[in-house]
Coordinates of C-alpha atoms and ligand atoms in Angstrom, one line a residue:
X1 CA 123.6 30.6 137.4
X2 CA 123.8 28.0 140.2
X3 CA 125.1 24.5 139.5
X4 CA 122.2 22.2 138.7
X5 CA 122.0 18.6 139.8
X6 CA 123.0 17.5 136.3
X7 CA 126.1 19.8 136.4
X8 CA 127.2 18.3 139.7
X9 CA 126.8 14.8 138.3
X10 CA 128.8 15.6 135.2
X11 CA 131.6 17.1 137.4
X12 CA 131.8 14.1 139.6
X13 CA 131.8 11.7 136.6
X14 CA 134.5 13.6 134.6
X15 CA 136.6 14.3 137.7
X16 CA 136.7 10.6 138.5
X17 CA 138.1 9.9 135.0
X18 CA 141.1 12.3 135.4
X19 CA 141.7 12.6 139.2
X20 CA 144.6 10.2 138.8
X21 CA 146.3 12.7 136.6
X22 CA 145.4 15.7 138.8
X23 CA 149.0 16.8 139.5
X24 CA 149.8 16.9 135.8
X25 CA 146.6 18.8 135.1
X26 CA 147.4 21.4 137.8
X27 CA 150.9 21.9 136.5
X28 CA 149.7 22.3 132.9
X29 CA 147.1 24.8 134.0
X30 CA 149.5 26.8 136.1
X31 CA 152.1 26.8 133.3
X32 CA 149.4 28.1 130.9
X33 CA 148.5 30.9 133.3
X34 CA 152.1 32.0 133.6
X35 CA 152.7 31.8 129.8
X36 CA 149.5 33.2 128.3
X37 CA 148.9 35.8 131.0
X38 CA 152.5 36.5 131.8
X39 CA 151.7 39.5 134.0
X40 CA 150.7 36.8 136.6
X41 CA 154.4 36.0 137.0
X42 CA 154.7 39.0 139.2
X43 CA 153.0 37.2 142.0
X44 CA 155.5 34.3 141.9
X45 CA 158.7 36.3 141.6
X46 CA 160.0 34.5 144.7
X47 CA 159.9 31.1 142.8
X48 CA 163.2 30.1 141.4
X49 CA 162.0 28.8 138.0
X50 CA 158.7 29.7 136.4
X51 CA 159.2 27.7 133.2
X52 CA 156.7 24.9 132.3
X53 CA 157.7 21.6 133.9
X54 CA 159.9 23.2 136.5
X55 CA 159.7 21.8 140.1
X56 CA 158.1 25.1 141.3
X57 CA 155.4 25.0 138.6
X58 CA 154.7 21.3 139.2
X59 CA 154.6 21.8 143.0
X60 CA 152.4 24.8 142.9
X61 CA 150.1 23.4 140.2
X62 CA 149.6 20.3 142.4
X63 CA 148.5 22.6 145.3
X64 CA 146.1 24.5 143.1
X65 CA 144.4 21.4 141.7
X66 CA 144.2 19.7 145.2
X67 CA 142.1 22.7 146.3
X68 CA 140.0 22.4 143.2
X69 CA 139.5 18.7 143.9
X70 CA 138.5 19.4 147.4
X71 CA 135.9 21.9 146.2
X72 CA 134.7 19.5 143.5
X73 CA 134.2 16.7 146.0
X74 CA 132.4 19.1 148.4
X75 CA 130.4 20.7 145.7
X76 CA 127.5 21.5 148.0
X77 CA 129.8 23.5 150.2
X78 CA 132.4 25.2 147.9
X79 CA 132.5 28.2 150.2
X80 CA 133.4 26.2 153.3
X81 CA 136.0 24.1 151.5
X82 CA 137.8 27.2 150.2
X83 CA 137.3 29.4 153.3
X84 CA 140.9 29.4 154.4
X85 CA 142.2 29.9 150.9
X86 CA 139.8 32.8 150.3
X87 CA 141.2 34.6 153.4
X88 CA 144.8 33.8 152.4
X89 CA 144.4 35.2 148.9
X90 CA 142.6 38.4 150.0
X91 CA 144.4 39.3 153.2
X92 CA 147.9 37.9 152.9
X93 CA 148.6 37.4 149.2
X94 CA 146.4 40.2 147.9
X95 CA 145.9 38.7 144.5
X96 CA 143.8 40.9 142.2
X97 CA 140.6 38.9 141.8
X98 CA 140.6 39.3 138.0
X99 CA 143.4 36.7 138.0
X100 CA 141.1 34.0 139.4
X101 CA 139.1 34.0 136.2
X102 CA 142.2 33.7 134.2
X103 CA 143.4 30.6 136.1
X104 CA 139.8 29.2 135.8
X105 CA 140.0 29.5 132.1
X106 CA 143.4 27.7 132.0
X107 CA 142.1 24.9 134.1
X108 CA 139.2 24.4 131.6
X109 CA 141.8 24.1 128.8
X110 CA 143.9 21.6 130.7
X111 CA 140.8 19.5 131.7
X112 CA 139.6 19.5 128.1
X113 CA 142.9 18.2 126.9
X114 CA 142.9 15.5 129.5
X115 CA 139.3 14.4 129.0
X116 CA 139.3 14.5 125.2
X117 CA 135.9 13.3 123.9
X118 CA 134.6 13.2 127.5
X119 CA 134.9 17.0 127.6
X120 CA 131.4 17.3 126.1
X121 CA 129.5 20.6 125.8
X122 CA 127.7 19.6 129.0
X123 CA 130.9 19.0 130.8
X124 CA 132.3 22.3 129.5
X125 CA 129.3 24.1 130.8
X126 CA 129.3 22.4 134.2
X127 CA 133.0 23.0 134.8
X128 CA 132.8 26.6 133.6
X129 CA 130.0 27.2 136.1
X130 CA 131.9 25.4 138.9
X131 CA 135.1 27.3 138.3
X132 CA 133.3 30.6 138.2
X133 CA 131.9 29.7 141.6
X134 CA 135.4 28.9 142.8
X135 CA 136.6 32.3 141.5
X136 CA 133.6 34.1 143.2
X137 CA 134.3 32.4 146.5
X138 CA 138.0 33.3 146.3
X139 CA 137.0 36.9 145.6
X140 CA 134.4 37.2 148.3
X141 CA 136.7 38.6 151.1
X142 CA 137.6 41.6 148.9
X143 CA 134.2 43.2 149.3
Ligands
HNI201 NI1 146.7 30.7 144.7 C1 149.0 29.9 147.1 C2 145.0 27.7 145.4 C3 144.5 31.3 142.2 C4 148.6 33.4 143.7 N1 147.0 29.1 146.0 C5 148.0 29.0 146.9 C6 147.8 27.7 147.6 C7 146.7 27.1 147.1 C8 146.2 28.0 146.1 C9 146.1 25.8 147.5 C10 148.8 27.2 148.7 C11 148.2 27.7 150.0 C12 149.1 27.3 151.2 O1 150.3 27.0 151.0 O2 148.5 27.2 152.3 N2 145.0 29.8 143.9 C13 144.5 28.6 144.4 C14 143.2 28.3 143.6 C15 143.1 29.3 142.7 C16 144.2 30.2 142.9 C17 142.3 27.1 143.9 C18 142.0 29.6 141.7 C19 141.4 28.8 141.1 N3 146.6 32.1 143.2 C20 145.6 32.2 142.2 C21 145.9 33.2 141.3 C22 147.1 33.8 141.7 C23 147.5 33.1 143.0 C24 145.1 33.5 140.1 C25 147.9 34.9 141.1 C26 147.9 35.2 139.8 N4 148.5 31.5 145.3 C27 149.1 32.6 144.8 C28 150.3 32.9 145.5 C29 150.4 31.9 146.4 C30 149.3 31.0 146.3 C31 151.3 34.0 145.2 C32 151.6 31.7 147.4 C33 152.6 30.8 146.7 C34 153.8 30.5 147.6 O3 154.0 29.3 147.8 O4 154.5 31.4 148.0

């Protein structure tokens, strides 16, 4: 289902509350991905340390969340803002697209922890729809 105007507003409002903590949210989400879905570690075997809080996990988590922030602030052109990354993941990194949904779920968990009571059912819905769109855009080049 496409993002409604209300969804876009709630994403902008909630992101503005936690954008100052974005690097920590990215690192938390990425650490969750590697821990809960440990098969995803195979893609990062060239990283020296995949434990939560490591420099590698913090650094890569920050990159991931910066891309999410870019898509959230260009919410009417998610495809355009992720175009280069979509090609990178499909043609160079060859990440199985099932993994995008796993990371999306981990980002939802990290956001909910950061937002606390502001992670309302409406915010949950809007972020879930948005992150599904991000996952779809990243999967597009595989078709
Ligand atoms: Ni992903 C690199 C963003 C999902 C495996 N990834 C990046 C970079 C960004 C990024 C940004 C850095 C690009 C650069 O250096 O130019 N990745 C995202 C986003 C999502 C995502 C926004 C989904 C929401 N990536 C995933 C998933 C996997 C994944 C699910 C595998 C399980 N990504 C990689 C790998 C790299 C990568 C591997 C290269 C890492 C490196 O530095 O060598």
